[in-house]
């Protein structure tokens, strides 16, 4: 679980600060004209924030499960973070807010 959280943080940082926009599904297949319609800097910031939020949710559930000695909290926290984070990310990144 800690590896998964670290991976989410690294992906978020790589997209935002490493400008690895090709990690964003569909962006690398867009034509230059289509790419110019999107504010990729704002989308990268959104990706970073959501990835870090999912990682924090996973780490909190891991710590809580260890502290209370209830292993099921780890699984619940991980799936909850992902099931809330990914749809939010997909919906927001495709909204009009991130188009020029």
mmCIF file of N, CA, C and O in Angstrom:
data_model
loop_
_atom_site.group_PDB
_atom_site.id
_atom_site.type_symbol
_atom_site.label_atom_id
_atom_site.label_comp_id
_atom_site.label_asym_id
_atom_site.label_seq_id
_atom_site.Cartn_x
_atom_site.Cartn_y
_atom_site.Cartn_z
ATOM 1 N N UNK A 1 0.823 -1.188 0.000
ATOM 2 C CA UNK A 1 0.000 0.000 0.000
ATOM 3 C C UNK A 1 0.871 1.256 0.000
ATOM 4 O O UNK A 1 0.512 2.239 -0.642
ATOM 5 N N UNK A 2 1.947 1.203 0.734
ATOM 6 C CA UNK A 2 2.844 2.356 0.754
ATOM 7 C C UNK A 2 3.469 2.542 -0.632
ATOM 8 O O UNK A 2 3.631 3.670 -1.106
ATOM 9 N N UNK A 3 3.776 1.432 -1.308
ATOM 10 C CA UNK A 3 4.314 1.511 -2.670
ATOM 11 C C UNK A 3 3.299 2.159 -3.608
ATOM 12 O O UNK A 3 3.662 3.000 -4.434
ATOM 13 N N UNK A 4 2.043 1.780 -3.476
ATOM 14 C CA UNK A 4 0.992 2.351 -4.331
ATOM 15 C C UNK A 4 0.862 3.851 -4.089
ATOM 16 O O UNK A 4 0.760 4.638 -5.037
ATOM 17 N N UNK A 5 0.878 4.253 -2.833
ATOM 18 C CA UNK A 5 0.781 5.677 -2.504
ATOM 19 C C UNK A 5 1.988 6.432 -3.054
ATOM 20 O O UNK A 5 1.837 7.517 -3.639
ATOM 21 N N UNK A 6 3.178 5.865 -2.904
ATOM 22 C CA UNK A 6 4.387 6.507 -3.432
ATOM 23 C C UNK A 6 4.325 6.604 -4.953
ATOM 24 O O UNK A 6 4.739 7.616 -5.536
ATOM 25 N N UNK A 7 3.802 5.568 -5.595
ATOM 26 C CA UNK A 7 3.661 5.572 -7.048
ATOM 27 C C UNK A 7 2.712 6.682 -7.500
ATOM 28 O O UNK A 7 2.998 7.402 -8.466
ATOM 29 N N UNK A 8 1.596 6.854 -6.805
ATOM 30 C CA UNK A 8 0.657 7.929 -7.142
ATOM 31 C C UNK A 8 1.325 9.296 -7.004
ATOM 32 O O UNK A 8 1.152 10.171 -7.845
ATOM 33 N N UNK A 9 2.081 9.475 -5.945
ATOM 34 C CA UNK A 9 2.770 10.755 -5.735
ATOM 35 C C UNK A 9 3.789 10.991 -6.848
ATOM 36 O O UNK A 9 3.862 12.091 -7.404
ATOM 37 N N UNK A 10 4.555 9.967 -7.179
ATOM 38 C CA UNK A 10 5.558 10.117 -8.237
ATOM 39 C C UNK A 10 4.928 10.414 -9.596
ATOM 40 O O UNK A 10 5.442 11.241 -10.354
ATOM 41 N N UNK A 11 3.818 9.765 -9.900
ATOM 42 C CA UNK A 11 3.133 10.025 -11.168
ATOM 43 C C UNK A 11 2.611 11.460 -11.205
ATOM 44 O O UNK A 11 2.746 12.158 -12.207
ATOM 45 N N UNK A 12 2.014 11.903 -10.108
ATOM 46 C CA UNK A 12 1.513 13.278 -10.040
ATOM 47 C C UNK A 12 2.621 14.305 -10.222
ATOM 48 O O UNK A 12 2.474 15.284 -10.963
ATOM 49 N N UNK A 13 3.756 14.074 -9.584
ATOM 50 C CA UNK A 13 4.892 14.990 -9.700
ATOM 51 C C UNK A 13 5.478 14.932 -11.104
ATOM 52 O O UNK A 13 5.840 15.965 -11.682
ATOM 53 N N UNK A 14 5.569 13.729 -11.675
ATOM 54 C CA UNK A 14 6.128 13.585 -13.023
ATOM 55 C C UNK A 14 5.271 14.313 -14.053
ATOM 56 O O UNK A 14 5.808 14.951 -14.969
ATOM 57 N N UNK A 15 3.967 14.238 -13.909
ATOM 58 C CA UNK A 15 3.089 14.911 -14.863
ATOM 59 C C UNK A 15 3.188 16.424 -14.711
ATOM 60 O O UNK A 15 3.311 17.151 -15.696
ATOM 61 N N UNK A 16 3.161 16.905 -13.488
ATOM 62 C CA UNK A 16 3.146 18.352 -13.261
ATOM 63 C C UNK A 16 4.518 18.990 -13.490
ATOM 64 O O UNK A 16 4.651 19.927 -14.266
ATOM 65 N N UNK A 17 5.538 18.497 -12.799
ATOM 66 C CA UNK A 17 6.838 19.159 -12.823
ATOM 67 C C UNK A 17 7.787 18.581 -13.872
ATOM 68 O O UNK A 17 8.652 19.290 -14.364
ATOM 69 N N UNK A 18 7.600 17.303 -14.211
ATOM 70 C CA UNK A 18 8.423 16.690 -15.244
ATOM 71 C C UNK A 18 7.858 16.894 -16.630
ATOM 72 O O UNK A 18 8.453 16.482 -17.617
ATOM 73 N N UNK A 19 6.694 17.521 -16.696
ATOM 74 C CA UNK A 19 5.989 17.793 -17.958
ATOM 75 C C UNK A 19 5.829 16.516 -18.786
ATOM 76 O O UNK A 19 5.955 16.527 -20.004
ATOM 77 N N UNK A 20 5.519 15.422 -18.115
ATOM 78 C CA UNK A 20 5.307 14.148 -18.789
ATOM 79 C C UNK A 20 3.819 14.017 -19.126
ATOM 80 O O UNK A 20 3.128 13.125 -18.647
ATOM 81 N N UNK A 21 3.367 14.911 -19.980
ATOM 82 C CA UNK A 21 1.958 14.968 -20.336
ATOM 83 C C UNK A 21 1.509 13.732 -21.112
ATOM 84 O O UNK A 21 0.326 13.453 -21.185
ATOM 85 N N UNK A 22 2.439 13.008 -21.694
ATOM 86 C CA UNK A 22 2.079 11.802 -22.432
ATOM 87 C C UNK A 22 1.573 10.696 -21.515
ATOM 88 O O UNK A 22 1.033 9.704 -21.991
ATOM 89 N N UNK A 23 1.739 10.849 -20.204
ATOM 90 C CA UNK A 23 1.171 9.892 -19.260
ATOM 91 C C UNK A 23 -0.337 10.067 -19.121
ATOM 92 O O UNK A 23 -1.015 9.201 -18.586
ATOM 93 N N UNK A 24 -0.847 11.187 -19.587
ATOM 94 C CA UNK A 24 -2.281 11.448 -19.538
ATOM 95 C C UNK A 24 -2.930 10.732 -20.723
ATOM 96 O O UNK A 24 -2.588 10.992 -21.878
ATOM 97 N N UNK A 25 -3.835 9.839 -20.427
ATOM 98 C CA UNK A 25 -4.459 9.019 -21.469
ATOM 99 C C UNK A 25 -5.131 9.888 -22.524
ATOM 100 O O UNK A 25 -5.910 10.781 -22.206
ATOM 101 N N UNK A 26 -4.811 9.621 -23.772
ATOM 102 C CA UNK A 26 -5.431 10.321 -24.882
ATOM 103 C C UNK A 26 -4.700 11.569 -25.317
ATOM 104 O O UNK A 26 -4.833 11.994 -26.457
ATOM 105 N N UNK A 27 -3.921 12.173 -24.437
ATOM 106 C CA UNK A 27 -3.248 13.425 -24.793
ATOM 107 C C UNK A 27 -2.180 13.198 -25.855
ATOM 108 O O UNK A 27 -2.027 14.003 -26.761
ATOM 109 N N UNK A 28 -1.460 12.090 -25.741
ATOM 110 C CA UNK A 28 -0.375 11.845 -26.699
ATOM 111 C C UNK A 28 -0.890 11.487 -28.092
ATOM 112 O O UNK A 28 -0.147 11.573 -29.061
ATOM 113 N N UNK A 29 -2.154 11.112 -28.219
ATOM 114 C CA UNK A 29 -2.696 10.768 -29.533
ATOM 115 C C UNK A 29 -3.425 11.938 -30.191
ATOM 116 O O UNK A 29 -3.864 11.816 -31.331
ATOM 117 N N UNK A 30 -3.543 13.043 -29.474
ATOM 118 C CA UNK A 30 -4.214 14.219 -30.037
ATOM 119 C C UNK A 30 -3.320 14.904 -31.067
ATOM 120 O O UNK A 30 -2.100 14.891 -30.944
ATOM 121 N N UNK A 31 -3.960 15.513 -32.034
ATOM 122 C CA UNK A 31 -3.216 16.313 -33.004
ATOM 123 C C UNK A 31 -2.793 17.617 -32.317
ATOM 124 O O UNK A 31 -3.380 18.013 -31.308
ATOM 125 N N UNK A 32 -1.795 18.292 -32.854
ATOM 126 C CA UNK A 32 -1.375 19.575 -32.269
ATOM 127 C C UNK A 32 -2.516 20.595 -32.185
ATOM 128 O O UNK A 32 -2.566 21.393 -31.247
ATOM 129 N N UNK A 33 -3.432 20.552 -33.155
ATOM 130 C CA UNK A 33 -4.572 21.480 -33.126
ATOM 131 C C UNK A 33 -5.480 21.178 -31.930
ATOM 132 O O UNK A 33 -5.972 22.089 -31.270
ATOM 133 N N UNK A 34 -5.713 19.881 -31.677
ATOM 134 C CA UNK A 34 -6.544 19.499 -30.537
ATOM 135 C C UNK A 34 -5.855 19.830 -29.221
ATOM 136 O O UNK A 34 -6.501 20.285 -28.272
ATOM 137 N N UNK A 35 -4.541 19.598 -29.153
ATOM 138 C CA UNK A 35 -3.786 19.895 -27.928
ATOM 139 C C UNK A 35 -3.851 21.377 -27.585
ATOM 140 O O UNK A 35 -3.881 21.738 -26.409
ATOM 141 N N UNK A 36 -3.887 22.220 -28.608
ATOM 142 C CA UNK A 36 -3.914 23.665 -28.362
ATOM 143 C C UNK A 36 -5.243 24.121 -27.762
ATOM 144 O O UNK A 36 -5.332 25.220 -27.231
ATOM 145 N N UNK A 37 -6.268 23.285 -27.819
ATOM 146 C CA UNK A 37 -7.574 23.636 -27.263
ATOM 147 C C UNK A 37 -7.642 23.438 -25.755
ATOM 148 O O UNK A 37 -8.594 23.883 -25.119
ATOM 149 N N UNK A 38 -6.656 22.764 -25.165
ATOM 150 C CA UNK A 38 -6.674 22.442 -23.739
ATOM 151 C C UNK A 38 -5.577 23.187 -23.003
ATOM 152 O O UNK A 38 -4.489 23.399 -23.533
ATOM 153 N N UNK A 39 -5.864 23.570 -21.773
ATOM 154 C CA UNK A 39 -4.870 24.197 -20.902
ATOM 155 C C UNK A 39 -4.173 23.075 -20.137
ATOM 156 O O UNK A 39 -4.592 22.689 -19.046
ATOM 157 N N UNK A 40 -3.101 22.566 -20.727
ATOM 158 C CA UNK A 40 -2.444 21.390 -20.173
ATOM 159 C C UNK A 40 -1.803 21.665 -18.817
ATOM 160 O O UNK A 40 -1.704 20.766 -17.981
ATOM 161 N N UNK A 41 -1.398 22.884 -18.564
ATOM 162 C CA UNK A 41 -0.808 23.215 -17.259
ATOM 163 C C UNK A 41 -1.842 23.054 -16.141
ATOM 164 O O UNK A 41 -1.534 22.517 -15.076
ATOM 165 N N UNK A 42 -3.062 23.512 -16.388
ATOM 166 C CA UNK A 42 -4.117 23.358 -15.382
ATOM 167 C C UNK A 42 -4.509 21.893 -15.223
ATOM 168 O O UNK A 42 -4.779 21.434 -14.110
ATOM 169 N N UNK A 43 -4.535 21.150 -16.321
ATOM 170 C CA UNK A 43 -4.858 19.726 -16.248
ATOM 171 C C UNK A 43 -3.770 18.987 -15.476
ATOM 172 O O UNK A 43 -4.057 18.117 -14.656
ATOM 173 N N UNK A 44 -2.509 19.354 -15.704
ATOM 174 C CA UNK A 44 -1.398 18.726 -14.977
ATOM 175 C C UNK A 44 -1.489 19.029 -13.487
ATOM 176 O O UNK A 44 -1.224 18.154 -12.657
ATOM 177 N N UNK A 45 -1.884 20.238 -13.138
ATOM 178 C CA UNK A 45 -2.066 20.591 -11.724
ATOM 179 C C UNK A 45 -3.190 19.764 -11.112
ATOM 180 O O UNK A 45 -3.073 19.271 -9.989
ATOM 181 N N UNK A 46 -4.273 19.587 -11.859
ATOM 182 C CA UNK A 46 -5.378 18.750 -11.390
ATOM 183 C C UNK A 46 -4.905 17.315 -11.158
ATOM 184 O O UNK A 46 -5.198 16.723 -10.120
ATOM 185 N N UNK A 47 -4.167 16.766 -12.112
ATOM 186 C CA UNK A 47 -3.653 15.405 -11.967
ATOM 187 C C UNK A 47 -2.776 15.287 -10.733
ATOM 188 O O UNK A 47 -2.894 14.326 -9.967
ATOM 189 N N UNK A 48 -1.858 16.244 -10.528
ATOM 190 C CA UNK A 48 -0.991 16.208 -9.355
ATOM 191 C C UNK A 48 -1.808 16.224 -8.071
ATOM 192 O O UNK A 48 -1.590 15.402 -7.175
ATOM 193 N N UNK A 49 -2.762 17.123 -7.986
ATOM 194 C CA UNK A 49 -3.558 17.254 -6.768
ATOM 195 C C UNK A 49 -4.377 16.002 -6.471
ATOM 196 O O UNK A 49 -4.439 15.543 -5.332
ATOM 197 N N UNK A 50 -5.001 15.442 -7.496
ATOM 198 C CA UNK A 50 -5.823 14.247 -7.292
ATOM 199 C C UNK A 50 -4.962 13.041 -6.941
ATOM 200 O O UNK A 50 -5.306 12.264 -6.047
ATOM 201 N N UNK A 51 -3.826 12.893 -7.611
ATOM 202 C CA UNK A 51 -2.933 11.765 -7.309
ATOM 203 C C UNK A 51 -2.407 11.846 -5.875
ATOM 204 O O UNK A 51 -2.359 10.841 -5.170
ATOM 205 N N UNK A 52 -2.040 13.034 -5.445
ATOM 206 C CA UNK A 52 -1.552 13.197 -4.072
ATOM 207 C C UNK A 52 -2.684 12.979 -3.079
ATOM 208 O O UNK A 52 -2.490 12.362 -2.027
ATOM 209 N N UNK A 53 -3.879 13.440 -3.380
ATOM 210 C CA UNK A 53 -5.031 13.216 -2.489
ATOM 211 C C UNK A 53 -5.336 11.725 -2.355
ATOM 212 O O UNK A 53 -5.617 11.238 -1.251
ATOM 213 N N UNK A 54 -5.258 10.989 -3.461
ATOM 214 C CA UNK A 54 -5.490 9.542 -3.383
ATOM 215 C C UNK A 54 -4.397 8.875 -2.554
ATOM 216 O O UNK A 54 -4.681 7.987 -1.746
ATOM 217 N N UNK A 55 -3.155 9.319 -2.714
ATOM 218 C CA UNK A 55 -2.053 8.760 -1.935
ATOM 219 C C UNK A 55 -2.228 9.041 -0.446
ATOM 220 O O UNK A 55 -2.010 8.163 0.387
ATOM 221 N N UNK A 56 -2.654 10.244 -0.126
ATOM 222 C CA UNK A 56 -2.884 10.599 1.284
ATOM 223 C C UNK A 56 -4.008 9.745 1.870
ATOM 224 O O UNK A 56 -3.903 9.254 3.000
ATOM 225 N N UNK A 57 -5.075 9.540 1.107
ATOM 226 C CA UNK A 57 -6.167 8.675 1.569
ATOM 227 C C UNK A 57 -5.693 7.263 1.840
ATOM 228 O O UNK A 57 -6.066 6.642 2.841
ATOM 229 N N UNK A 58 -4.849 6.752 0.968
ATOM 230 C CA UNK A 58 -4.304 5.404 1.151
ATOM 231 C C UNK A 58 -3.409 5.354 2.385
ATOM 232 O O UNK A 58 -3.497 4.416 3.195
ATOM 233 N N UNK A 59 -2.556 6.354 2.551
ATOM 234 C CA UNK A 59 -1.649 6.366 3.708
ATOM 235 C C UNK A 59 -2.404 6.522 5.024
ATOM 236 O O UNK A 59 -2.047 5.899 6.029
ATOM 237 N N UNK A 60 -3.444 7.335 5.031
ATOM 238 C CA UNK A 60 -4.250 7.498 6.243
ATOM 239 C C UNK A 60 -4.938 6.187 6.599
ATOM 240 O O UNK A 60 -4.941 5.768 7.768
ATOM 241 N N UNK A 61 -5.500 5.516 5.606
ATOM 242 C CA UNK A 61 -6.168 4.236 5.891
ATOM 243 C C UNK A 61 -5.170 3.187 6.346
ATOM 244 O O UNK A 61 -5.463 2.371 7.220
ATOM 245 N N UNK A 62 -3.967 3.210 5.794
ATOM 246 C CA UNK A 62 -2.916 2.279 6.221
ATOM 247 C C UNK A 62 -2.531 2.531 7.676
ATOM 248 O O UNK A 62 -2.429 1.605 8.478
ATOM 249 N N UNK A 63 -2.326 3.799 8.010
ATOM 250 C CA UNK A 63 -1.967 4.147 9.387
ATOM 251 C C UNK A 63 -3.086 3.823 10.366
ATOM 252 O O UNK A 63 -2.833 3.302 11.460
ATOM 253 N N UNK A 64 -4.309 4.107 9.987
ATOM 254 C CA UNK A 64 -5.458 3.819 10.842
ATOM 255 C C UNK A 64 -5.626 2.321 11.050
ATOM 256 O O UNK A 64 -5.891 1.867 12.167
ATOM 257 N N UNK A 65 -5.449 1.549 9.981
ATOM 258 C CA UNK A 65 -5.572 0.092 10.085
ATOM 259 C C UNK A 65 -4.488 -0.482 10.981
ATOM 260 O O UNK A 65 -4.743 -1.404 11.774
ATOM 261 N N UNK A 66 -3.290 0.058 10.874
ATOM 262 C CA UNK A 66 -2.193 -0.418 11.723
ATOM 263 C C UNK A 66 -2.431 -0.033 13.177
ATOM 264 O O UNK A 66 -2.163 -0.822 14.082
ATOM 265 N N UNK A 67 -2.922 1.177 13.389
ATOM 266 C CA UNK A 67 -3.136 1.653 14.754
ATOM 267 C C UNK A 67 -4.272 0.903 15.438
ATOM 268 O O UNK A 67 -4.166 0.536 16.604
ATOM 269 N N UNK A 68 -5.371 0.670 14.723
ATOM 270 C CA UNK A 68 -6.524 -0.022 15.296
ATOM 271 C C UNK A 68 -6.448 -1.541 15.147
ATOM 272 O O UNK A 68 -7.302 -2.252 15.671
ATOM 273 N N UNK A 69 -5.448 -2.006 14.413
ATOM 274 C CA UNK A 69 -5.257 -3.443 14.170
ATOM 275 C C UNK A 69 -6.480 -4.067 13.483
ATOM 276 O O UNK A 69 -6.944 -5.134 13.861
ATOM 277 N N UNK A 70 -6.999 -3.345 12.477
ATOM 278 C CA UNK A 70 -8.120 -3.832 11.667
ATOM 279 C C UNK A 70 -7.665 -3.789 10.203
ATOM 280 O O UNK A 70 -7.765 -2.758 9.541
ATOM 281 N N UNK A 71 -7.169 -4.914 9.677
ATOM 282 C CA UNK A 71 -6.598 -4.914 8.321
ATOM 283 C C UNK A 71 -7.585 -4.539 7.210
ATOM 284 O O UNK A 71 -7.162 -4.056 6.161
ATOM 285 N N UNK A 72 -8.863 -4.745 7.408
ATOM 286 C CA UNK A 72 -9.836 -4.446 6.358
ATOM 287 C C UNK A 72 -9.913 -2.953 6.039
ATOM 288 O O UNK A 72 -10.337 -2.572 4.957
ATOM 289 N N UNK A 73 -9.506 -2.124 6.974
ATOM 290 C CA UNK A 73 -9.517 -0.676 6.742
ATOM 291 C C UNK A 73 -8.561 -0.317 5.610
ATOM 292 O O UNK A 73 -8.832 0.582 4.815
ATOM 293 N N UNK A 74 -7.437 -1.036 5.506
ATOM 294 C CA UNK A 74 -6.474 -0.771 4.433
ATOM 295 C C UNK A 74 -7.124 -0.949 3.063
ATOM 296 O O UNK A 74 -7.007 -0.085 2.193
ATOM 297 N N UNK A 75 -7.781 -2.055 2.883
ATOM 298 C CA UNK A 75 -8.406 -2.358 1.594
ATOM 299 C C UNK A 75 -9.522 -1.372 1.296
ATOM 300 O O UNK A 75 -9.633 -0.841 0.190
ATOM 301 N N UNK A 76 -10.361 -1.106 2.306
ATOM 302 C CA UNK A 76 -11.461 -0.159 2.133
ATOM 303 C C UNK A 76 -10.927 1.222 1.765
ATOM 304 O O UNK A 76 -11.448 1.881 0.860
ATOM 305 N N UNK A 77 -9.891 1.670 2.449
ATOM 306 C CA UNK A 77 -9.316 2.988 2.181
ATOM 307 C C UNK A 77 -8.709 3.099 0.800
ATOM 308 O O UNK A 77 -8.863 4.110 0.120
ATOM 309 N N UNK A 78 -8.031 2.035 0.383
ATOM 310 C CA UNK A 78 -7.403 2.071 -0.937
ATOM 311 C C UNK A 78 -8.454 2.114 -2.046
ATOM 312 O O UNK A 78 -8.388 2.959 -2.942
ATOM 313 N N UNK A 79 -9.445 1.234 -1.963
ATOM 314 C CA UNK A 79 -10.470 1.217 -2.997
ATOM 315 C C UNK A 79 -11.336 2.470 -2.967
ATOM 316 O O UNK A 79 -11.741 2.974 -4.014
ATOM 317 N N UNK A 80 -11.601 2.986 -1.790
ATOM 318 C CA UNK A 80 -12.382 4.219 -1.692
ATOM 319 C C UNK A 80 -11.637 5.386 -2.320
ATOM 320 O O UNK A 80 -12.223 6.171 -3.074
ATOM 321 N N UNK A 81 -10.348 5.493 -2.030
ATOM 322 C CA UNK A 81 -9.547 6.575 -2.609
ATOM 323 C C UNK A 81 -9.535 6.504 -4.126
ATOM 324 O O UNK A 81 -9.698 7.518 -4.816
ATOM 325 N N UNK A 82 -9.365 5.308 -4.654
ATOM 326 C CA UNK A 82 -9.305 5.146 -6.103
ATOM 327 C C UNK A 82 -10.682 5.339 -6.739
ATOM 328 O O UNK A 82 -10.809 6.005 -7.770
ATOM 329 N N UNK A 83 -11.720 4.778 -6.117
ATOM 330 C CA UNK A 83 -13.066 4.870 -6.693
ATOM 331 C C UNK A 83 -13.651 6.278 -6.637
ATOM 332 O O UNK A 83 -14.565 6.604 -7.396
ATOM 333 N N UNK A 84 -13.141 7.104 -5.754
ATOM 334 C CA UNK A 84 -13.565 8.503 -5.722
ATOM 335 C C UNK A 84 -12.630 9.357 -6.581
ATOM 336 O O UNK A 84 -13.079 10.217 -7.338
ATOM 337 N N UNK A 85 -11.332 9.107 -6.489
ATOM 338 C CA UNK A 85 -10.338 9.929 -7.179
ATOM 339 C C UNK A 85 -10.375 9.828 -8.690
ATOM 340 O O UNK A 85 -10.336 10.842 -9.386
ATOM 341 N N UNK A 86 -10.436 8.621 -9.216
ATOM 342 C CA UNK A 86 -10.385 8.457 -10.674
ATOM 343 C C UNK A 86 -11.597 9.034 -11.399
ATOM 344 O O UNK A 86 -11.421 9.764 -12.380
ATOM 345 N N UNK A 87 -12.821 8.753 -10.949
ATOM 346 C CA UNK A 87 -13.958 9.401 -11.636
ATOM 347 C C UNK A 87 -13.904 10.927 -11.538
ATOM 348 O O UNK A 87 -14.203 11.626 -12.507
ATOM 349 N N UNK A 88 -13.508 11.437 -10.374
ATOM 350 C CA UNK A 88 -13.372 12.884 -10.214
ATOM 351 C C UNK A 88 -12.359 13.434 -11.214
ATOM 352 O O UNK A 88 -12.602 14.442 -11.883
ATOM 353 N N UNK A 89 -11.237 12.759 -11.336
ATOM 354 C CA UNK A 89 -10.193 13.174 -12.262
ATOM 355 C C UNK A 89 -10.680 13.156 -13.708
ATOM 356 O O UNK A 89 -10.459 14.108 -14.464
ATOM 357 N N UNK A 90 -11.363 12.119 -14.088
ATOM 358 C CA UNK A 90 -11.867 12.004 -15.455
ATOM 359 C C UNK A 90 -12.929 13.054 -15.766
ATOM 360 O O UNK A 90 -12.914 13.678 -16.832
ATOM 361 N N UNK A 91 -13.845 13.248 -14.840
ATOM 362 C CA UNK A 91 -14.909 14.224 -15.060
ATOM 363 C C UNK A 91 -14.352 15.643 -15.117
ATOM 364 O O UNK A 91 -14.676 16.419 -16.017
ATOM 365 N N UNK A 92 -13.505 15.983 -14.164
ATOM 366 C CA UNK A 92 -12.969 17.343 -14.116
ATOM 367 C C UNK A 92 -12.037 17.647 -15.284
ATOM 368 O O UNK A 92 -12.094 18.738 -15.856
ATOM 369 N N UNK A 93 -11.177 16.710 -15.641
ATOM 370 C CA UNK A 93 -10.228 16.984 -16.722
ATOM 371 C C UNK A 93 -10.919 17.114 -18.077
ATOM 372 O O UNK A 93 -10.368 17.724 -18.994
ATOM 373 N N UNK A 94 -12.104 16.561 -18.206
ATOM 374 C CA UNK A 94 -12.855 16.679 -19.461
ATOM 375 C C UNK A 94 -13.881 17.805 -19.432
ATOM 376 O O UNK A 94 -14.650 17.950 -20.379
ATOM 377 N N UNK A 95 -13.890 18.579 -18.376
ATOM 378 C CA UNK A 95 -14.869 19.667 -18.273
ATOM 379 C C UNK A 95 -14.397 20.887 -19.088
ATOM 380 O O UNK A 95 -13.255 20.983 -19.493
ATOM 381 N N UNK A 96 -15.309 21.801 -19.274
ATOM 382 C CA UNK A 96 -15.023 23.012 -20.041
ATOM 383 C C UNK A 96 -14.029 23.926 -19.319
ATOM 384 O O UNK A 96 -13.428 24.787 -19.943
ATOM 385 N N UNK A 97 -13.872 23.723 -18.031
ATOM 386 C CA UNK A 97 -12.981 24.549 -17.229
ATOM 387 C C UNK A 97 -11.535 24.486 -17.730
ATOM 388 O O UNK A 97 -10.769 25.426 -17.568
ATOM 389 N N UNK A 98 -11.157 23.372 -18.338
ATOM 390 C CA UNK A 98 -9.774 23.171 -18.758
ATOM 391 C C UNK A 98 -9.575 23.326 -20.267
ATOM 392 O O UNK A 98 -8.549 22.967 -20.795
ATOM 393 N N UNK A 99 -10.569 23.885 -20.924
ATOM 394 C CA UNK A 99 -10.437 24.190 -22.354
ATOM 395 C C UNK A 99 -10.164 25.680 -22.528
ATOM 396 O O UNK A 99 -10.634 26.493 -21.757
ATOM 397 N N UNK A 100 -9.438 25.976 -23.548
ATOM 398 C CA UNK A 100 -9.109 27.392 -23.803
ATOM 399 C C UNK A 100 -10.216 28.061 -24.584
ATOM 400 O O UNK A 100 -10.966 27.497 -25.291
#
